[in-house]
Coordinates of C-alpha atoms in Angstrom, one line a residue:
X1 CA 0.0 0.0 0.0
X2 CA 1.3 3.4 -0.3
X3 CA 2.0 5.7 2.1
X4 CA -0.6 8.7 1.2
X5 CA -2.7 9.6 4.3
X6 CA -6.4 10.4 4.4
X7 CA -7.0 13.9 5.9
X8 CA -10.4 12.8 7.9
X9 CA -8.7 9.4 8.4
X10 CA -11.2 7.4 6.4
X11 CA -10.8 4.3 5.1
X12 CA -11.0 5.4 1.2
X13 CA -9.3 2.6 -0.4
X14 CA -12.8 0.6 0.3
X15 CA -14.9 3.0 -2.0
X16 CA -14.4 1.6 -5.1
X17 CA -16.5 -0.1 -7.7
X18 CA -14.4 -3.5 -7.2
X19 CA -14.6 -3.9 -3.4
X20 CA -18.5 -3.0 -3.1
X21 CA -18.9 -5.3 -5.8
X22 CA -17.4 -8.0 -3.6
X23 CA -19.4 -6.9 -0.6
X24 CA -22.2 -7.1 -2.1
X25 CA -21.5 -10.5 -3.2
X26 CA -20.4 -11.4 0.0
X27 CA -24.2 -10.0 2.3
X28 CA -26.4 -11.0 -0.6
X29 CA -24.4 -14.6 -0.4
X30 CA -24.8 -15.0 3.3
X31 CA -28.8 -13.3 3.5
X32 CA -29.4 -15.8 0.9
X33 CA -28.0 -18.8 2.6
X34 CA -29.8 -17.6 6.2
X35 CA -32.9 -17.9 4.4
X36 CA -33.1 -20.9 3.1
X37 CA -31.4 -22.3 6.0
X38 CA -34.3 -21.4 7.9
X39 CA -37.0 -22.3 5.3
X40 CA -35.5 -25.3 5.5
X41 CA -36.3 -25.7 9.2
X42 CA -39.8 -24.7 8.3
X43 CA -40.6 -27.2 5.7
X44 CA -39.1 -29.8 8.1
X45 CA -38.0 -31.5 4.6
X46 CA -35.1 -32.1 2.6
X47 CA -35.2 -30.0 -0.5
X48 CA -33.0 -31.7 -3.4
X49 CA -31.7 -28.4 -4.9
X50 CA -30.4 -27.2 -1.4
X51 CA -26.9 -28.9 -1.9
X52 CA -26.4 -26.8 -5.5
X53 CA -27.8 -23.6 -3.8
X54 CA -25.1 -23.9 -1.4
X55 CA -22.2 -25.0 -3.2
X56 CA -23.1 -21.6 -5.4
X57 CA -23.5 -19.5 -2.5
X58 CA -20.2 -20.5 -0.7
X59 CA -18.2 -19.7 -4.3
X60 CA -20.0 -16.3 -4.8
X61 CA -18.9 -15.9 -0.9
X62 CA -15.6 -16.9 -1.8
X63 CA -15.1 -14.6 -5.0
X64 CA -16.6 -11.6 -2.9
X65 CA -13.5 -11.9 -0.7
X66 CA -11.0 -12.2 -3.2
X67 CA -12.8 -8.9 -4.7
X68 CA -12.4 -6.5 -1.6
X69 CA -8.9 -6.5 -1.3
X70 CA -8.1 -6.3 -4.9
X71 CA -10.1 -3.5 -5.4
X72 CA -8.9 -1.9 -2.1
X73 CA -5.0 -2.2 -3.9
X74 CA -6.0 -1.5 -7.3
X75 CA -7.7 1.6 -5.4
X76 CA -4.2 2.4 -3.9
X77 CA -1.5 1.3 -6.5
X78 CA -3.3 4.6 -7.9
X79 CA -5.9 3.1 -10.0
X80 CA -5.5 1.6 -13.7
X81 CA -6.2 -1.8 -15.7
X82 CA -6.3 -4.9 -13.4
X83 CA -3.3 -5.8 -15.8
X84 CA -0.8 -3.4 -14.3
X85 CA -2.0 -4.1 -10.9
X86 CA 0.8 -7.0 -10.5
X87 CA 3.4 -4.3 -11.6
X88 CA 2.5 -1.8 -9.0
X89 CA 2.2 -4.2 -6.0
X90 CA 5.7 -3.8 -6.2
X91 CA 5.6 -0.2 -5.0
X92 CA 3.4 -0.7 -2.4
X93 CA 3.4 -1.2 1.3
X94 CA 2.1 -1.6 4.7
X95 CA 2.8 0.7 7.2
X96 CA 0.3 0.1 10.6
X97 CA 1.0 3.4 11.9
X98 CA -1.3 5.0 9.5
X99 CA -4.8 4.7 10.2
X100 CA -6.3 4.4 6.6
X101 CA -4.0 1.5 6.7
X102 CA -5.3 -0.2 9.8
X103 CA -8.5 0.5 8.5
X104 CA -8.2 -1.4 5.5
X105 CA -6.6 -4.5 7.3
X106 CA -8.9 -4.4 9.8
X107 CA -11.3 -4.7 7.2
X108 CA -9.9 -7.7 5.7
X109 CA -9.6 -10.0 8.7
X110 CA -13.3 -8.7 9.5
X111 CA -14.3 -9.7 6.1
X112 CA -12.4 -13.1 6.4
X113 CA -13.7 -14.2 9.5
X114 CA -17.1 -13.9 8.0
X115 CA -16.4 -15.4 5.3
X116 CA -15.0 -18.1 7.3
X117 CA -17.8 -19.2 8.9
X118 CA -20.0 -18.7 6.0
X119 CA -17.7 -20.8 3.7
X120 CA -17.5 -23.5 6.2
X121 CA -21.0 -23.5 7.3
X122 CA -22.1 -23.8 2.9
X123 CA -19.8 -26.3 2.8
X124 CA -20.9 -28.9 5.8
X125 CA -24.5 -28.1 4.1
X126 CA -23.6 -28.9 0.9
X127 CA -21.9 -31.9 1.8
X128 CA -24.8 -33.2 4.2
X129 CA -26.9 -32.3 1.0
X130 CA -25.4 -33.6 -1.6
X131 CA -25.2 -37.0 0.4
X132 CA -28.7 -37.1 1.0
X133 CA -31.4 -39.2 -0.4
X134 CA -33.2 -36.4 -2.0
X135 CA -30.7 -34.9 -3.9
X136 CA -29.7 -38.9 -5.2
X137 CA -33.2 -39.7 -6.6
X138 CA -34.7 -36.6 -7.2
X139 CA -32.0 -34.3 -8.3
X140 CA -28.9 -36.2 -10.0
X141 CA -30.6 -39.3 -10.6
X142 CA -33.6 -37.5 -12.7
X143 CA -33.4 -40.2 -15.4
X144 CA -33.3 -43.1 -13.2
X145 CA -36.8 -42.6 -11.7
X146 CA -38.1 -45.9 -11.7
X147 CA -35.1 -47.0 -9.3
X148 CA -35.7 -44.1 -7.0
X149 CA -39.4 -45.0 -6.5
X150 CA -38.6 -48.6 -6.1
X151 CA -35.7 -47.5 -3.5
X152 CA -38.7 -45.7 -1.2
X153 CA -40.7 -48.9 -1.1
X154 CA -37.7 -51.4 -0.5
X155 CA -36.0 -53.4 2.5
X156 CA -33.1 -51.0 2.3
X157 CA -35.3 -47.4 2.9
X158 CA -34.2 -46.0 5.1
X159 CA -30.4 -47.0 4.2
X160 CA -28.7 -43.4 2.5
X161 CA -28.0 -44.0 -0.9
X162 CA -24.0 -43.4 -0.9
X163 CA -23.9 -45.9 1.9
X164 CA -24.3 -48.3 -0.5
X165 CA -23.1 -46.4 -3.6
X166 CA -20.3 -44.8 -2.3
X167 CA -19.6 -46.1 1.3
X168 CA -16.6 -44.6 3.8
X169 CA -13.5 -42.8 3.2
X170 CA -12.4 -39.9 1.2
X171 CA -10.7 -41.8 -1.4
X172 CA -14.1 -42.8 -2.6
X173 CA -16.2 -39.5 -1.9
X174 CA -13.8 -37.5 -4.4
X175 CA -13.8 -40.6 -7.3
X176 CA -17.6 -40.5 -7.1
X177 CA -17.9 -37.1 -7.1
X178 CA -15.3 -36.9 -10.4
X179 CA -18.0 -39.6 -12.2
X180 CA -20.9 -37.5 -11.0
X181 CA -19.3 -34.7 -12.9
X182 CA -19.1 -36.9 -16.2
X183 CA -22.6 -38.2 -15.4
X184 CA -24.3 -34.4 -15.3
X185 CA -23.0 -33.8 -18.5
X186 CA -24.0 -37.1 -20.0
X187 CA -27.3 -36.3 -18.7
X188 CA -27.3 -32.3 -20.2
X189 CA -26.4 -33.5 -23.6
X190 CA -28.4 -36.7 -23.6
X191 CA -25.8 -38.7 -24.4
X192 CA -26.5 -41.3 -21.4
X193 CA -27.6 -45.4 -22.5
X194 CA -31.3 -45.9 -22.3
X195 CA -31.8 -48.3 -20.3
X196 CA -28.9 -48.0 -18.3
X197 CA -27.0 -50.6 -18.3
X198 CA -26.7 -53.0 -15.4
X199 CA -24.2 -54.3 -14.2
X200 CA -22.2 -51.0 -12.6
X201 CA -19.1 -52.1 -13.3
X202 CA -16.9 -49.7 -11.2
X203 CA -18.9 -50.2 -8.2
X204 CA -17.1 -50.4 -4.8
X205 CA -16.8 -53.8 -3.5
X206 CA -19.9 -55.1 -1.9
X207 CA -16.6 -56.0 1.2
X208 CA -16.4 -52.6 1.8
X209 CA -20.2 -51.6 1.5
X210 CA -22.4 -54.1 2.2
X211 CA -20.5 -55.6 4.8
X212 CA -20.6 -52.8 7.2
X213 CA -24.5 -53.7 8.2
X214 CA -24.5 -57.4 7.1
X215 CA -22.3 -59.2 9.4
X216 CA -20.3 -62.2 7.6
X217 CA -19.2 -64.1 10.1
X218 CA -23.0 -64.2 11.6
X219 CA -24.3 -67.7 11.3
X220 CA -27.8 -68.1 9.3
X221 CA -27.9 -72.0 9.0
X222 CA -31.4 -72.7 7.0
X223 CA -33.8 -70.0 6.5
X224 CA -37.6 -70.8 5.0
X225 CA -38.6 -69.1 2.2
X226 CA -42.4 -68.3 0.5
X227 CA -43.1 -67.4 -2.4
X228 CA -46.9 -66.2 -3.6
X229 CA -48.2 -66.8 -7.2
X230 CA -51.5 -67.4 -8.6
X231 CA -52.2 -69.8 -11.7
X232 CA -54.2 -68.8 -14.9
X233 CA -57.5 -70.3 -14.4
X234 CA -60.8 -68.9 -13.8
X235 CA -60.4 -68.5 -10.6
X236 CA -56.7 -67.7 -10.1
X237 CA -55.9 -70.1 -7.5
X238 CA -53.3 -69.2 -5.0
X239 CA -50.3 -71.2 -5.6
X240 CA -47.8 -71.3 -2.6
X241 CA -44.3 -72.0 -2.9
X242 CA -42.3 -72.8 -0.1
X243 CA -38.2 -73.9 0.2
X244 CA -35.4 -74.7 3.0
X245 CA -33.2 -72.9 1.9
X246 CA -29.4 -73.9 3.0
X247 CA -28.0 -70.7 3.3
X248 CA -25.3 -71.4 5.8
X249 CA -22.2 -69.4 7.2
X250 CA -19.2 -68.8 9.0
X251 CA -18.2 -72.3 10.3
X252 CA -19.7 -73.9 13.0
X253 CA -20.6 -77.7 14.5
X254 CA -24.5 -77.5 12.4
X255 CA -22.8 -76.5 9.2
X256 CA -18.9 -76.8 8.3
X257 CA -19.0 -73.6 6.2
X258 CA -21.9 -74.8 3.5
X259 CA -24.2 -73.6 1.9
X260 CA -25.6 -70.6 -0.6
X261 CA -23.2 -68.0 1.0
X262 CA -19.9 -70.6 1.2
X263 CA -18.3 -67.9 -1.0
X264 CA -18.5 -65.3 1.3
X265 CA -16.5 -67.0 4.3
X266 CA -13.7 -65.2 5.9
X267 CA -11.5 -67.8 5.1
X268 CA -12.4 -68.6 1.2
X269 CA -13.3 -66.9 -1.7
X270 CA -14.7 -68.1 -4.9
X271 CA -13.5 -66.1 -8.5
X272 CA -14.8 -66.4 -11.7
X273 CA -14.2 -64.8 -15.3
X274 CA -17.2 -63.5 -17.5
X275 CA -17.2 -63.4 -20.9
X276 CA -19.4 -60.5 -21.4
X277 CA -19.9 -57.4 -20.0
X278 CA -23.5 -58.4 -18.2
X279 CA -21.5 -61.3 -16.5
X280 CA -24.2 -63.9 -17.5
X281 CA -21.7 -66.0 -19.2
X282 CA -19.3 -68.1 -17.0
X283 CA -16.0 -69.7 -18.4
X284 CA -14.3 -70.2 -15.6
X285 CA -14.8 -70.4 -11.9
X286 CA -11.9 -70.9 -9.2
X287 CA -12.8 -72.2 -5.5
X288 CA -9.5 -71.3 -3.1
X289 CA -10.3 -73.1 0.6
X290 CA -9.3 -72.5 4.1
X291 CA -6.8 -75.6 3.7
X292 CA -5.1 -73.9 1.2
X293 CA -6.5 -76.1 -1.8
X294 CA -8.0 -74.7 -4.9
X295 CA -10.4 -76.3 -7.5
X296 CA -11.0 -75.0 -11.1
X297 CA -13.6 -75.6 -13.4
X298 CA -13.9 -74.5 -16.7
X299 CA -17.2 -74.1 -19.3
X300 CA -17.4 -77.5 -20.9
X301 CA -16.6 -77.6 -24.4
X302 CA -15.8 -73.5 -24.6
X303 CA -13.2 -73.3 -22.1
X304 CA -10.7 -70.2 -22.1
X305 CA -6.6 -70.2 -23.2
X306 CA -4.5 -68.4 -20.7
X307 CA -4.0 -65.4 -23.5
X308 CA -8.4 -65.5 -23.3
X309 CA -8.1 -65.0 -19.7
X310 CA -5.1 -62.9 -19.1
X311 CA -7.6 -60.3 -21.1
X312 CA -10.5 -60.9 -19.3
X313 CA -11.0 -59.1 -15.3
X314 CA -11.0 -62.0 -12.5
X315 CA -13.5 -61.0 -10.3
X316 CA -14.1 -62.4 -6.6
X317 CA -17.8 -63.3 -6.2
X318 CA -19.1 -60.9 -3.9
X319 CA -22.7 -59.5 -2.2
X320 CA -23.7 -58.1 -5.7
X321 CA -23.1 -60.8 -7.8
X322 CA -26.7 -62.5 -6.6
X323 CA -28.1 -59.6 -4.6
X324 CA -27.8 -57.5 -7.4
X325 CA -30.7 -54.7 -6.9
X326 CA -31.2 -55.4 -3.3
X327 CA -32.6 -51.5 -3.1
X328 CA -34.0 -51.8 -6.6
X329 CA -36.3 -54.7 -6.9
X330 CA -38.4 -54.2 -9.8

C-alpha cells in the first residue's frame, strides 16, 4: 500500500466499484444462505436443490473476498487496468502506523472471519446435502426414476444412498464425485444409455459396502422361504411355494461352512471370469479353501486359453453378484 494519508482518516481505499462489488456479493451470499437455512427448518423437509444452492452461494462468498482486497489495492496502487496491478504491487506497502492503513486490514480480517464461517457453514450443508437421499433420486438421478421410487418402497429405505453407492472414506467421496461430474454432463447432452445398463461395473466392492451392516461371520444356517403366485384359471388359484433354503455361514458344529453364501467365508473366496460385460456368461470359476487347496472348473466344451483369460477381469464373487438390486427390486 502506499503511504498517502487520508486527511479525515477514512478508510477510502474501500470505495471503489471492485470492493463494493465484492461486498455485495459477499451480504447477498450470506442473506441468501440464512434464508433458506431457515426455510428449511420450516418445511421440516429435505429440498434436493439445497446442496447446488449452497455449493453456489459459498463460491460467490468466496469470490466476494477475493474482490475486496483487490479492489482496495488497485484503489491504492493509484488506480488503472487490473493488468498493471501485479506491476504496482511492487511499490506498495504496509505501514500500521497509519490509520487508513489499519482500517483497510482491519477490514480484511473482519471480512475473512465472516467469510470463514460462512464458507465452512455452505460447505458442511452442501456436503450433508449432496449425500442425501433427496438430492440422489430426485436431483442427480432425474433419469433413473423408476429406481428411486422402487428404493422408497424397498427393504433398504431408510439405508442413504452413498452408503451403498459410495460407502466410507475420502478416497471414494472424491472418485464419485469426479463420475458425478461426467454423469451431469451425459445427462445435459443426452448422451447417457437408455436403459442403463446394469451391471455397474466400477462399483465399490460389496466387502467394503455391504459388509458394514450385514455381518459375515453371523451364522444363518437354513432360512424358509415363501413365495406367492396365482395360476391362470378362472379363478386364479393361490399357488404357494415354499423352500429350506441352506443358506449357511461362518463355520460352526451344524454346518462346516456350507451352503448358498460358502463364497462369502472369511477364510475362502470363490473367483470367476465372465465373458461379457452383463457377467451372465461363465467360463471359468476358481474355489481357493481355508486348507489352502483350490479347484478350477472350466465351461465345458468353450473353455478359455491363458492369452483368453489374461484379457478378461478376474473378479471375486461378492454381495452383488446374486443380490444384485437389493434396493432396486423391480
Amino acid at each position: 500500500m502506499s503511504n498517502e494519508r487520508n486527511d479525515r482518516g477514512e478508510p477510502t481505499r474501500l470505495w471503489n466499484w471492485l470492493s463494493f462489488a465484492g461486498l455485495f456479493l459477499i451480504l447477498v451470499s450470506l442473506l441468501a444462505g440464512v434464508l433458506f437455512f431457515l426455510l428449511e427448518l420450516v418445511l421440516k423437509q429435505p429440498a434436493p436443490y439445497a446442496g447446488i444452492l449452497y455449493l453456489v452461494l459459498t463460491g460467490l462468498i468466496v469470490a466476494g473476498f477475493i474482490l475486496v482486497p483487490v479492489g482496495m489495492m488497485r484503489r491504492g496502487a493509484g488506480g488503472g487496468r487490473l493488468t498493471d496491478l501485479a506491476r504496482r504491487l511492487s511499490e506498495l506497502r504496509l505501514d500500521l502506523e497509519i490509520r487508513e492503513h489499519r482500517y483497510a486490514v482491519l477490514t480484511v480480517l473482519s471480512l475473512g472471519i465472516i467469510v470463514l464461517l460462512g464458507v465452512g457453514i455452505g460447505m458442511y450443508k452442501s456436503y450433508h446435502a449432496t449425500e442425501s437421499t433427496a438430492f440422489c433420486g430426485q436431483l442427480c438421478h432425474g433419469v433413473m426414476n423408476p429406481e428411486w421410487v422402487r428404493y422408497q418402497d424397498s427393504a433398504h429405505a431408510r439405508v442413504s444412498c452413498t452408503e451403498c453407492h459410495i460407502g466410507s472414506g475420502a478416497g471414494w467421496y472424491v472418485r464419485s464425485k469426479l463420475s458425478g461430474l461426467r454423469q451431469v454432463w451425459a445427462t445435459l447432452i443426452g448422451s447417457y444409455p437408455r436403459p442403463i445398463p446394469t451391471p455397474i461395473h466400477d462399483l465399490r466392492p460389496a466387502r467394503e459396502t455391504c459388509e458394514e451392516c450385514h455381518w459375515r461371520r453371523k451364522f444363518i444356517g437354513y432360512k424358509e422361504s415363501v413365495s406367492f403366485h396365482y395360476l391362470g384359471d378362472e379363478e386364479n388359484t393361490l399357488h404357494q411355494l415354499r423352500m429350506l433354503v441352506k443358506i449357511g455361514g461362518e463355520k460352526t458344529s451344524l454346518l462346516r461352512g456350507s451352503g448358498i453364501h460358502y463364497h462369502m467365508l472369511i477364510a475362502s473366496s470363490v473367483e470367476y471370469v465372465a465373458t461379457d460385460s452383463r457377467r451372465q456368461e461363465i467360463a471359468w470359476v476358481r474355489v481357493n479353501r481355508a486348507d489352502g487347496s483350490v479347484s478350477e472348473y472350466e465351461r465345458n466344451g468353450n473353455g478359455l486359453s491363458e492369452e483368453e483369460r489374461a484379457k478378461l477381469e478376474v473378479r471375486r464373487m461378492d454381495c452383488m453378484d446374486c443380490h444384485n438390486r437389493p434396493a432396486h427390486q423391480f
